[in-house]
Short mmCIF file of C-alpha atoms in Angstrom, two decimals:
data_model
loop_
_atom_site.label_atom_id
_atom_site.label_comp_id
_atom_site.label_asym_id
_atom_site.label_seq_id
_atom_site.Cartn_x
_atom_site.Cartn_y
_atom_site.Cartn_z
CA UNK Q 18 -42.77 10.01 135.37
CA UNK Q 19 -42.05 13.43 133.43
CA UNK Q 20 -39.34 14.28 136.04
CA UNK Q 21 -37.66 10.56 135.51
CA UNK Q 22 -38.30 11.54 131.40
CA UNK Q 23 -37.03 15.45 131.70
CA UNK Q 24 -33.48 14.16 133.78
CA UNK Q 25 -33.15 11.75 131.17
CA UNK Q 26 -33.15 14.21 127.99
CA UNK Q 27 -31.57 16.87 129.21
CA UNK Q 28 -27.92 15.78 128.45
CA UNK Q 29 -28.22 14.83 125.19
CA UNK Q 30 -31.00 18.15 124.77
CA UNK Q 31 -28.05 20.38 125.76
CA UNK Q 32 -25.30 18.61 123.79
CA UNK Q 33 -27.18 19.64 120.59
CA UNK Q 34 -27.57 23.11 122.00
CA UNK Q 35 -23.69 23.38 121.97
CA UNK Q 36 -23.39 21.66 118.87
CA UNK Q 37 -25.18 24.31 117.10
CA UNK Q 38 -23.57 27.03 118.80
CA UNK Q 39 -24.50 27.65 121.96
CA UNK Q 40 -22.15 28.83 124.49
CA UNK Q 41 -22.48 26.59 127.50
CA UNK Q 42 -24.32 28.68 130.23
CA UNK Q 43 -26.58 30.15 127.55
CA UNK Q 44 -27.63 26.69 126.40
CA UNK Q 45 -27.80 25.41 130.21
CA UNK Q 46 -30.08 29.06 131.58
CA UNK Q 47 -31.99 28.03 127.96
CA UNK Q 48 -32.45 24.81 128.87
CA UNK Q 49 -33.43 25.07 132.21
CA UNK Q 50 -36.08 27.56 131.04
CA UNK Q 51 -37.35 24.97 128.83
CA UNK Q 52 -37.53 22.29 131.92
CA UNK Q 53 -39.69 24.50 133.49
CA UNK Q 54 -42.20 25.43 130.69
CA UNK Q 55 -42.48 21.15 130.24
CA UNK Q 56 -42.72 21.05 133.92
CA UNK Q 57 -46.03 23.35 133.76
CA UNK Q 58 -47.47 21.86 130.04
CA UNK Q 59 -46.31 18.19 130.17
CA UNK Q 60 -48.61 17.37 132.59
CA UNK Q 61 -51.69 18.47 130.73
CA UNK Q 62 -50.33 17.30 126.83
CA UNK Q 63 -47.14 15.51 126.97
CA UNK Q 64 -45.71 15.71 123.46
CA UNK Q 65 -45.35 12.97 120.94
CA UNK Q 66 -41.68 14.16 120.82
CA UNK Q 67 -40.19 15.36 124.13
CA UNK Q 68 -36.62 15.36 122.66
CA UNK Q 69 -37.44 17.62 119.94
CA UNK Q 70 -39.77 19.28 121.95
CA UNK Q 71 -36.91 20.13 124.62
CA UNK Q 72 -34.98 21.59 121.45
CA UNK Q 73 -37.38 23.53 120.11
CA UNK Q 74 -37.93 25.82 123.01
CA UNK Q 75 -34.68 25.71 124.58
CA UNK Q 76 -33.14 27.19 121.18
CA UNK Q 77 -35.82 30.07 120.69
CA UNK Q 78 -34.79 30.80 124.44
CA UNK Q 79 -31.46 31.12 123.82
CA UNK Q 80 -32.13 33.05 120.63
CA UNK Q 81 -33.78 35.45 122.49
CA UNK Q 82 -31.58 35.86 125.35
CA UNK Q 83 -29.06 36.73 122.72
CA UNK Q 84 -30.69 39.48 120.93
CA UNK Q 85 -31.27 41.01 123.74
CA UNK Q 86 -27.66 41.38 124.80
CA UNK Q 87 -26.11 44.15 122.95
CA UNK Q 88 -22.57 42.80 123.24
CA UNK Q 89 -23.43 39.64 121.33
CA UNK Q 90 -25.19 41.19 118.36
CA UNK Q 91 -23.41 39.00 116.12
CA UNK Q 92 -25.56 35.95 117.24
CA UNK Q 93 -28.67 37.23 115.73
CA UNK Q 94 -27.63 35.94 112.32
CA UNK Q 95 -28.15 32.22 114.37
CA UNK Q 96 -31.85 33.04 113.74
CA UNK Q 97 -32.39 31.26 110.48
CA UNK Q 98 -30.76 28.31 111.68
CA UNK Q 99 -33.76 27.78 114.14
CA UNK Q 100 -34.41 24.11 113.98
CA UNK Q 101 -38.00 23.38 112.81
CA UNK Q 102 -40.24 21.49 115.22
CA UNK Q 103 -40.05 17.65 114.78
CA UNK Q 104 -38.48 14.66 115.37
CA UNK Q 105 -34.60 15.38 116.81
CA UNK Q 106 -31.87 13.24 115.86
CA UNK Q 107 -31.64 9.68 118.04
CA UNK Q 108 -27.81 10.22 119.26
CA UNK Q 109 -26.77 9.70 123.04
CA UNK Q 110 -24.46 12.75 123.03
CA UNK Q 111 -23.93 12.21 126.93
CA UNK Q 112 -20.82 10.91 126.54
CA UNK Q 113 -19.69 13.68 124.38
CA UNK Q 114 -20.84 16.39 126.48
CA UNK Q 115 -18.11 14.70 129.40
CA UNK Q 116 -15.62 15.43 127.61
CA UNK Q 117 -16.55 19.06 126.16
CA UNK Q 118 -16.96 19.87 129.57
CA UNK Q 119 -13.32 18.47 130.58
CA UNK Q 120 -12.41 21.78 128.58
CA UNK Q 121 -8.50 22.48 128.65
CA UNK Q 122 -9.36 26.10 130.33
CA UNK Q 123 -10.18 24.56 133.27
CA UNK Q 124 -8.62 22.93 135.97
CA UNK Q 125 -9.34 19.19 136.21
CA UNK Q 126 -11.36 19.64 139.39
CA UNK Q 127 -13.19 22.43 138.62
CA UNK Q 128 -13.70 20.66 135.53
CA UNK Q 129 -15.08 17.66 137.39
CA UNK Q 130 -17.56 19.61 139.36
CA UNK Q 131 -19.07 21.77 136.28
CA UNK Q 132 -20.14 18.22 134.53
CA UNK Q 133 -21.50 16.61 137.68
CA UNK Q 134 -23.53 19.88 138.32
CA UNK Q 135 -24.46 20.55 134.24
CA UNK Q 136 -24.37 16.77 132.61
CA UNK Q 137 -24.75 14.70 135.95
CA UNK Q 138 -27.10 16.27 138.02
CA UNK Q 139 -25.77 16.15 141.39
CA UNK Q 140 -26.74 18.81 144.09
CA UNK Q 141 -23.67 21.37 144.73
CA UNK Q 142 -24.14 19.96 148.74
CA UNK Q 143 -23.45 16.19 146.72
CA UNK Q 144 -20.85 16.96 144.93
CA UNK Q 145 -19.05 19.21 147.87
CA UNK Q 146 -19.10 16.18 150.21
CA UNK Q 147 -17.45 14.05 147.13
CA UNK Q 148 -14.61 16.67 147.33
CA UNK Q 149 -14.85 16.77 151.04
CA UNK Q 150 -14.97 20.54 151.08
CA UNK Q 151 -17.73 23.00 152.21
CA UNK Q 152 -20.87 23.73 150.20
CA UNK Q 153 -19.81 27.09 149.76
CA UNK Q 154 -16.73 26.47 148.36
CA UNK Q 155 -17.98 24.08 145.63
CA UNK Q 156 -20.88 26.87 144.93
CA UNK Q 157 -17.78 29.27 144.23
CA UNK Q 158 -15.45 26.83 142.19
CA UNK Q 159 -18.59 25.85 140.00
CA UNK Q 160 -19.79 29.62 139.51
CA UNK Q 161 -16.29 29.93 138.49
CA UNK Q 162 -15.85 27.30 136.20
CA UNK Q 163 -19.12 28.85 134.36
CA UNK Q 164 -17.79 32.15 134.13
CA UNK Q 165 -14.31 31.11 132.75
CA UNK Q 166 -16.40 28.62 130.10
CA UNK Q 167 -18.88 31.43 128.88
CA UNK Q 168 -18.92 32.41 125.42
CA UNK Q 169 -16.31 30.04 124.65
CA UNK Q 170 -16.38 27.26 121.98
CA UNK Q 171 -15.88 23.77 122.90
CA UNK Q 172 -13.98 22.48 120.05
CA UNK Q 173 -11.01 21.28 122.34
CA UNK Q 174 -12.64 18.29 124.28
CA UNK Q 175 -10.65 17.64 127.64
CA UNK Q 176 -8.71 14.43 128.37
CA UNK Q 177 -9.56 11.02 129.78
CA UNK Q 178 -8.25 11.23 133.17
CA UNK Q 179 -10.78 13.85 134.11
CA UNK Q 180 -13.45 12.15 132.37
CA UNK Q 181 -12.78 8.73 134.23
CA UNK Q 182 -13.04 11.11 137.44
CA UNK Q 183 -16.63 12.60 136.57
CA UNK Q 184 -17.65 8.66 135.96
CA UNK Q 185 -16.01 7.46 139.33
CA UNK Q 186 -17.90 10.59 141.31
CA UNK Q 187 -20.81 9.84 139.33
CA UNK Q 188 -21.24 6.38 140.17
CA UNK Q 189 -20.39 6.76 143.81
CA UNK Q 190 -23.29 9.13 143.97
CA UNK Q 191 -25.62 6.99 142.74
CA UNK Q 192 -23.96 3.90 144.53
CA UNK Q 193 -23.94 5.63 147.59
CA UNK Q 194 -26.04 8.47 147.78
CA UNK Q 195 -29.21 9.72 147.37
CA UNK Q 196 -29.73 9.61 143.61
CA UNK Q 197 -29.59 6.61 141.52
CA UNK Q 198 -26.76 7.19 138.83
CA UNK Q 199 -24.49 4.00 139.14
CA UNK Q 200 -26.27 2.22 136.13
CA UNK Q 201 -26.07 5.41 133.70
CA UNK Q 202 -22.34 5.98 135.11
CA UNK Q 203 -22.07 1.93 134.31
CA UNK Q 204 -23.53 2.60 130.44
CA UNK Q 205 -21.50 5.51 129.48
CA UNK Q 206 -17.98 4.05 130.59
CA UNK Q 207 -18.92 0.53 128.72
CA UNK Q 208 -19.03 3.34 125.70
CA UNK Q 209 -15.94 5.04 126.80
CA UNK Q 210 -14.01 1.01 127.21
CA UNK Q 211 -15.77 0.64 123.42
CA UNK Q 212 -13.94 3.82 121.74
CA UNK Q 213 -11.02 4.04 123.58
CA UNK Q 214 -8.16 1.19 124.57
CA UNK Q 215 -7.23 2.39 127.89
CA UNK Q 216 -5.96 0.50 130.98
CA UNK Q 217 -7.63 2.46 133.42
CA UNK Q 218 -10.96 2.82 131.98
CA UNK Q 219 -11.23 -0.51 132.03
CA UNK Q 220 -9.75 -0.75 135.46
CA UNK Q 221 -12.88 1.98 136.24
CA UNK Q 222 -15.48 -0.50 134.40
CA UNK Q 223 -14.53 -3.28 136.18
CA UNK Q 224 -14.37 -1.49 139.50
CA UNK Q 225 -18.45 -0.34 138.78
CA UNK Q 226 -19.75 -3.79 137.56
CA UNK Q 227 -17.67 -5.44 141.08
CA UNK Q 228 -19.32 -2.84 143.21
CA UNK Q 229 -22.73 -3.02 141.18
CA UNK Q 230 -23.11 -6.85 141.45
CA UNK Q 231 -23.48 -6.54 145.47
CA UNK Q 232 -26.15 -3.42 145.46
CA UNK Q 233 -29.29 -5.77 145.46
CA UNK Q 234 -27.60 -6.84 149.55
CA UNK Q 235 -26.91 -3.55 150.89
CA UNK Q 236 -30.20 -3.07 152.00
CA UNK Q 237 -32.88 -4.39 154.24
CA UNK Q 238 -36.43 -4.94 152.73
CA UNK Q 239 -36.79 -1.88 155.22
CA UNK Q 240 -33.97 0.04 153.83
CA UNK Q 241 -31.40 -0.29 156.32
CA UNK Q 242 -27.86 -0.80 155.58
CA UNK Q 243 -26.48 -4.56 155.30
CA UNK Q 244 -22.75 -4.23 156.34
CA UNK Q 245 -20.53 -5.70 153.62
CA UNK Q 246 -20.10 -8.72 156.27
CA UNK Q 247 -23.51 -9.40 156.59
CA UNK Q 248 -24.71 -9.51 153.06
CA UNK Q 249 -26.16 -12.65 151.66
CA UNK Q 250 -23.66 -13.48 148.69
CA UNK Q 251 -25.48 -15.90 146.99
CA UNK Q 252 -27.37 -13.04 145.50
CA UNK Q 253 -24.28 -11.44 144.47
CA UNK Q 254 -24.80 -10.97 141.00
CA UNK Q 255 -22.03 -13.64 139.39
CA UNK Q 256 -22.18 -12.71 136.08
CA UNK Q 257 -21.41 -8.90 136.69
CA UNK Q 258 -18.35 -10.26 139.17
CA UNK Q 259 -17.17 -12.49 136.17
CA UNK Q 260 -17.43 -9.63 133.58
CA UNK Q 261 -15.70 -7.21 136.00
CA UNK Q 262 -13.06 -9.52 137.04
CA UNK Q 263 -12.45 -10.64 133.46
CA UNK Q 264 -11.90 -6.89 132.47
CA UNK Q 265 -9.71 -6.03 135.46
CA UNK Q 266 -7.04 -9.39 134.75
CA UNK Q 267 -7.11 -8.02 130.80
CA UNK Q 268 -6.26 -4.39 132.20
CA UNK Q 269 -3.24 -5.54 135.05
CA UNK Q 270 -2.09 -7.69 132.20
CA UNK Q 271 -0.81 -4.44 130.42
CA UNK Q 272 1.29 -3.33 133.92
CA UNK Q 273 0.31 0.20 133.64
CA UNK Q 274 -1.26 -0.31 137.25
CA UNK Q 275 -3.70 2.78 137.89
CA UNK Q 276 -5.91 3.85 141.02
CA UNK Q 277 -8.99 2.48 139.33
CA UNK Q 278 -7.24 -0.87 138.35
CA UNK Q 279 -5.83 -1.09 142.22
CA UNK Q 280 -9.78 -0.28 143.60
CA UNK Q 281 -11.67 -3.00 141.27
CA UNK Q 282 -8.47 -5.72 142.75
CA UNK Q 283 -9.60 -4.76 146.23
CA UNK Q 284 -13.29 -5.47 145.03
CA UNK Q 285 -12.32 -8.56 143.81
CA UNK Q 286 -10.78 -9.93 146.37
CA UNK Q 287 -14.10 -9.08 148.20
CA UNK Q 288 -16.13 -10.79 145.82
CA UNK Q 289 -13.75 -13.67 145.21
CA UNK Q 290 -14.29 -14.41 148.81
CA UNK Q 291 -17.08 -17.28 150.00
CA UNK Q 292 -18.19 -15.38 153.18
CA UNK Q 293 -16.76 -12.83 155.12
CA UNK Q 294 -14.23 -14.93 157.33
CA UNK Q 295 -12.56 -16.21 154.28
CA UNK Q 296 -11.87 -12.94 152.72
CA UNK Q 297 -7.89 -12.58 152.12
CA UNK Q 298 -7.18 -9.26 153.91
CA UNK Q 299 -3.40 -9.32 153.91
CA UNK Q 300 -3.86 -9.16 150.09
CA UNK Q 301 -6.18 -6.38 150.30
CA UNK Q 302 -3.80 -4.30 152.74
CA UNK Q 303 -0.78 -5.21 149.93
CA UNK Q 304 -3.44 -3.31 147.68
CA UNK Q 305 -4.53 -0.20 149.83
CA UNK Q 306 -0.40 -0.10 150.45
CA UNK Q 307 -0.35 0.29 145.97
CA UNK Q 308 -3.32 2.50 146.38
CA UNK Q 309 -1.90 4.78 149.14
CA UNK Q 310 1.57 5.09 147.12
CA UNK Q 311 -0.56 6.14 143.66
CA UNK Q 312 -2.84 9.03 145.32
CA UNK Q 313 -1.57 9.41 148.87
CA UNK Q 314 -5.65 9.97 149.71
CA UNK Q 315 -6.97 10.71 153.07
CA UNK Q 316 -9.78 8.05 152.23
CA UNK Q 317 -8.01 5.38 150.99
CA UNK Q 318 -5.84 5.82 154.06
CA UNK Q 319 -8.75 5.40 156.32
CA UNK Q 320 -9.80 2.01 154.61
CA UNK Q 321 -6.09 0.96 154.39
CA UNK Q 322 -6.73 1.02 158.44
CA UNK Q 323 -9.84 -1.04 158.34
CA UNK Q 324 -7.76 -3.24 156.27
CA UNK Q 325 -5.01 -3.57 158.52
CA UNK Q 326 -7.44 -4.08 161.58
CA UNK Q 327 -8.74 -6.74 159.80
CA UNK Q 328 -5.30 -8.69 158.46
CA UNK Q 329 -3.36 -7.48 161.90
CA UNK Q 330 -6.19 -7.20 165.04
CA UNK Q 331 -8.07 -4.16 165.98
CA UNK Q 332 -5.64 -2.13 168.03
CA UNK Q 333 -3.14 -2.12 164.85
CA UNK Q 334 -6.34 -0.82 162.85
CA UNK Q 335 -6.33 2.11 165.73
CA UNK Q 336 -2.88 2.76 165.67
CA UNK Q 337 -3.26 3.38 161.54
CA UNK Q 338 -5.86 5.99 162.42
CA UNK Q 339 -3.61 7.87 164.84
CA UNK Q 340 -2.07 9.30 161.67
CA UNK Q 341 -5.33 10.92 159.93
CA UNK Q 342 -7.41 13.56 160.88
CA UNK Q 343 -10.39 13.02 163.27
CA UNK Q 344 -12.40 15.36 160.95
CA UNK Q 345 -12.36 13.34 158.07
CA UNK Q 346 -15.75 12.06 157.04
CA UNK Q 347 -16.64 8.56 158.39
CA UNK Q 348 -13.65 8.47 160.53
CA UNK Q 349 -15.63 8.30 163.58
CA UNK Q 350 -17.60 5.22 162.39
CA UNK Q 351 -14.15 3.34 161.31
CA UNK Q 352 -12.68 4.06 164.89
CA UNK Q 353 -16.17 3.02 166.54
CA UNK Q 354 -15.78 -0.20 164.61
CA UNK Q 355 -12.36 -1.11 165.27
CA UNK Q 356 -12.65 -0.41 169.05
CA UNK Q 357 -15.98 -2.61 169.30
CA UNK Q 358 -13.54 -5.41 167.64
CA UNK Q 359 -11.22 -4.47 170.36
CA UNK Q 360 -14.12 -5.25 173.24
CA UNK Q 361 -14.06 -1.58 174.40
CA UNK Q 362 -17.62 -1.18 173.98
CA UNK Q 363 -18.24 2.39 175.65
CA UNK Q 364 -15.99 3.96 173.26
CA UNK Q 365 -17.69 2.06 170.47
CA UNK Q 366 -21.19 3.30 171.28
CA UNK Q 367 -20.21 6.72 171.62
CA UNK Q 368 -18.06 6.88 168.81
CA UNK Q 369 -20.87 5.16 166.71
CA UNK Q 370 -23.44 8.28 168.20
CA UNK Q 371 -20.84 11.01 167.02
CA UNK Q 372 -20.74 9.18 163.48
CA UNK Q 373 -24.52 9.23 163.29
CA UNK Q 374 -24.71 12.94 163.68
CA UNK Q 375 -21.98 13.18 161.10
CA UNK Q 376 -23.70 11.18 158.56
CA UNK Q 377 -23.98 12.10 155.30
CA UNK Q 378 -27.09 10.25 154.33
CA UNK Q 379 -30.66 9.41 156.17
CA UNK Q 380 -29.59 5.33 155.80
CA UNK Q 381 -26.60 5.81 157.07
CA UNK Q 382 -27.53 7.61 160.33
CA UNK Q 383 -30.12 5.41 161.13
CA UNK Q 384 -27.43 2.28 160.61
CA UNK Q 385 -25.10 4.07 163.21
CA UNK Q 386 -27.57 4.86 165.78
CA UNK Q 387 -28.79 1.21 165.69
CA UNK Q 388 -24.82 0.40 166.26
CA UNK Q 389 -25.06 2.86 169.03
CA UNK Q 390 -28.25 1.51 170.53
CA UNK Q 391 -26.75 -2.23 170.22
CA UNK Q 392 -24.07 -1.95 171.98
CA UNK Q 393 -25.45 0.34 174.43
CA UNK Q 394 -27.91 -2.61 175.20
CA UNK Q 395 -24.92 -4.98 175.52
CA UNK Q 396 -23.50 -2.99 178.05
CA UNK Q 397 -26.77 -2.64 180.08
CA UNK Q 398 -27.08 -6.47 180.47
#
């Protein structure tokens, strides 16, 4: 319970750190000492106020890192503006803290992966395998995007676009991945659609609540993985597909088409769709071709192919992947599919084995192995 209680604070704790002048790693190394010292008392006296609690002894942390740095003397006249123990303030700063970490002096991706680390709490391996680069490298760009950050005052908050990016990686992490974040990612861009009239944020709200409305099928009481085809949509959640689909037709009215506004049409059509069979796939392709032509990304190229093997047969599915690089994650599981589709069911299992190994997640591995082991069976008979 105190871990669920500590990830919950500790945006909003370190918002007010910056606010009252904290440089952003000395707030986050304060902050982080102060997780630790709640980590060993909480257990044994939880406090009546864990937000002001979390102040309290983050700030005298970061008070005393600085006087004991020479260079940054100057901070020891911060002293008297200790904050006395007691209630703190009932503000969701989260929201805020996206965008003073989308500072101008970064780049927009290094940006992106300082806020997921500091504000969202992803794992530097999560966040790499967003970005589809090593773990290494994402350790280096986010140790660089602190050093570049340090000591400097965030009074220029960055712009939307990289915000809607954090919220997109966010959500997929939590939608996807090991941590549950979609809800939270859900709550702050319904704030973010609240304070700002933007196309594409509500594109991005709509695309969440589509995407959101299914989560309750994707898995077995077991926790296997329910393939999209197999779910059972009459618990679909139809007042989250309304909402979202309602939002999306207000945001396409406006034709300033965006990636997030072209994503939540291809989860409508999904949605919109009684069962599988019916789903209108030559639409969707029309929509992964408007996708493709606004961020020309490897991944939406690989679904565009899925697409097309659905709307055009298998083999022109295949022929799609010819184009993209084997190496790309989940590539192997898209080409296992399509060949099963196209009866070759050696390929398929094999292909499905090399995707297991490849998995980035315990539910998905398991799912491809059972492909794997299906198909093998077939083939035994």
């Amino acid at each position: 319970m105190n871990e669920v209680l500590l990830r919950s604070l500790t945006p909003s704790v370190l918002g007010i750190l910056v606010r009252r002048g904290a440089d952003f790693a000395g707030a986050e190394d304060a902050l982080q000492d102060a997780l630790v010292e709640a980590v060993r008392v909480w257990p044994a006296d939880l406090p009546r106020d864990p937000k002001g609690w979390l102040v309290t002894v983050a700030w005298r942390r970061f008070l005393d890192a600085t006087r004991a740095e020479a260079a940054r003397r100057r901070r020891e006249d911060l002293v008297d503006e200790e904050p006395a123990p007691g209630p703190a303030p009932a503000v969701d700063d989260t929201l805020q803290l996206y965008f003073l970490c989308a500072h101008p002096s970064l780049t927009p991706s290094s940006a992106v992966a300082l806020t997921l680390r500091a504000v969202g709490g992803l794992t530097t391996r999560q966040i790499a395998q967003a970005y589809l680069v090593p773990e290494a490298t994402m350790a280096q760009r986010i140790s660089r995007a602190k050093r570049i950050v340090s000591g400097v005052r965030f009074d220029q908050p960055g712009d939307v676009a990289t915000v809607l990016r954090v919220l997109y990686l966010v959500f997929n992490e939590g939608y996807l991945g090991d941590v549950d974040l979609a809800a939270e990612a859900i709550r702050l861009t319904r704030q973010l659609a609240a304070a700002i009239d933007h196309p594409e944020v509500a594109g991005l709200l709509a695309l969440m609540l589509l995407h959101h409305a299914r989560r309750a099928t994707r898995t077995a009481p077991d926790g296997s993985l329910v393939p999209l085809a197999e779910q059972d949509r009459s618990r679909w959640d139809t007042e989250s597909i309304a909402e979202g689909v309602e939002i999306l037709q207000a945001a396409l009215a406006r034709d300033r088409l965006g990636e997030f506004q072209a994503q939540a049409a291809i989860a409508a059509l999904h949605a919109d769709a009684p069962t599988a069979e019916e789903t209108d796939w030559v639409q969707i392709v029309e929509w992964y071709d408007e996708l493709t032509r606004l961020t020309d990304s490897p991944v939406v190229r690989l679904n565009r192919a899925v697409a097309v093997g659905e709307a055009d047969g298998p083999r022109a599915g295949l022929a799609e992947l010819v184009a993209l690089d084997d190496s790309l994650p989940r590539h192997a599981a898209v080409a296992a599919y399509l060949h099963e589709r196209d009866g070759d069911l050696a390929t398929a299992a094999r292909l499905y084995a090399e995707a297991a190994q490849k998995a980035p997640n315990l539910a998905e591995r398991d799912h491809l192995t059972r492909q794997a082991a299906r198909l093998n069976a077939r083939r035994c008979r």
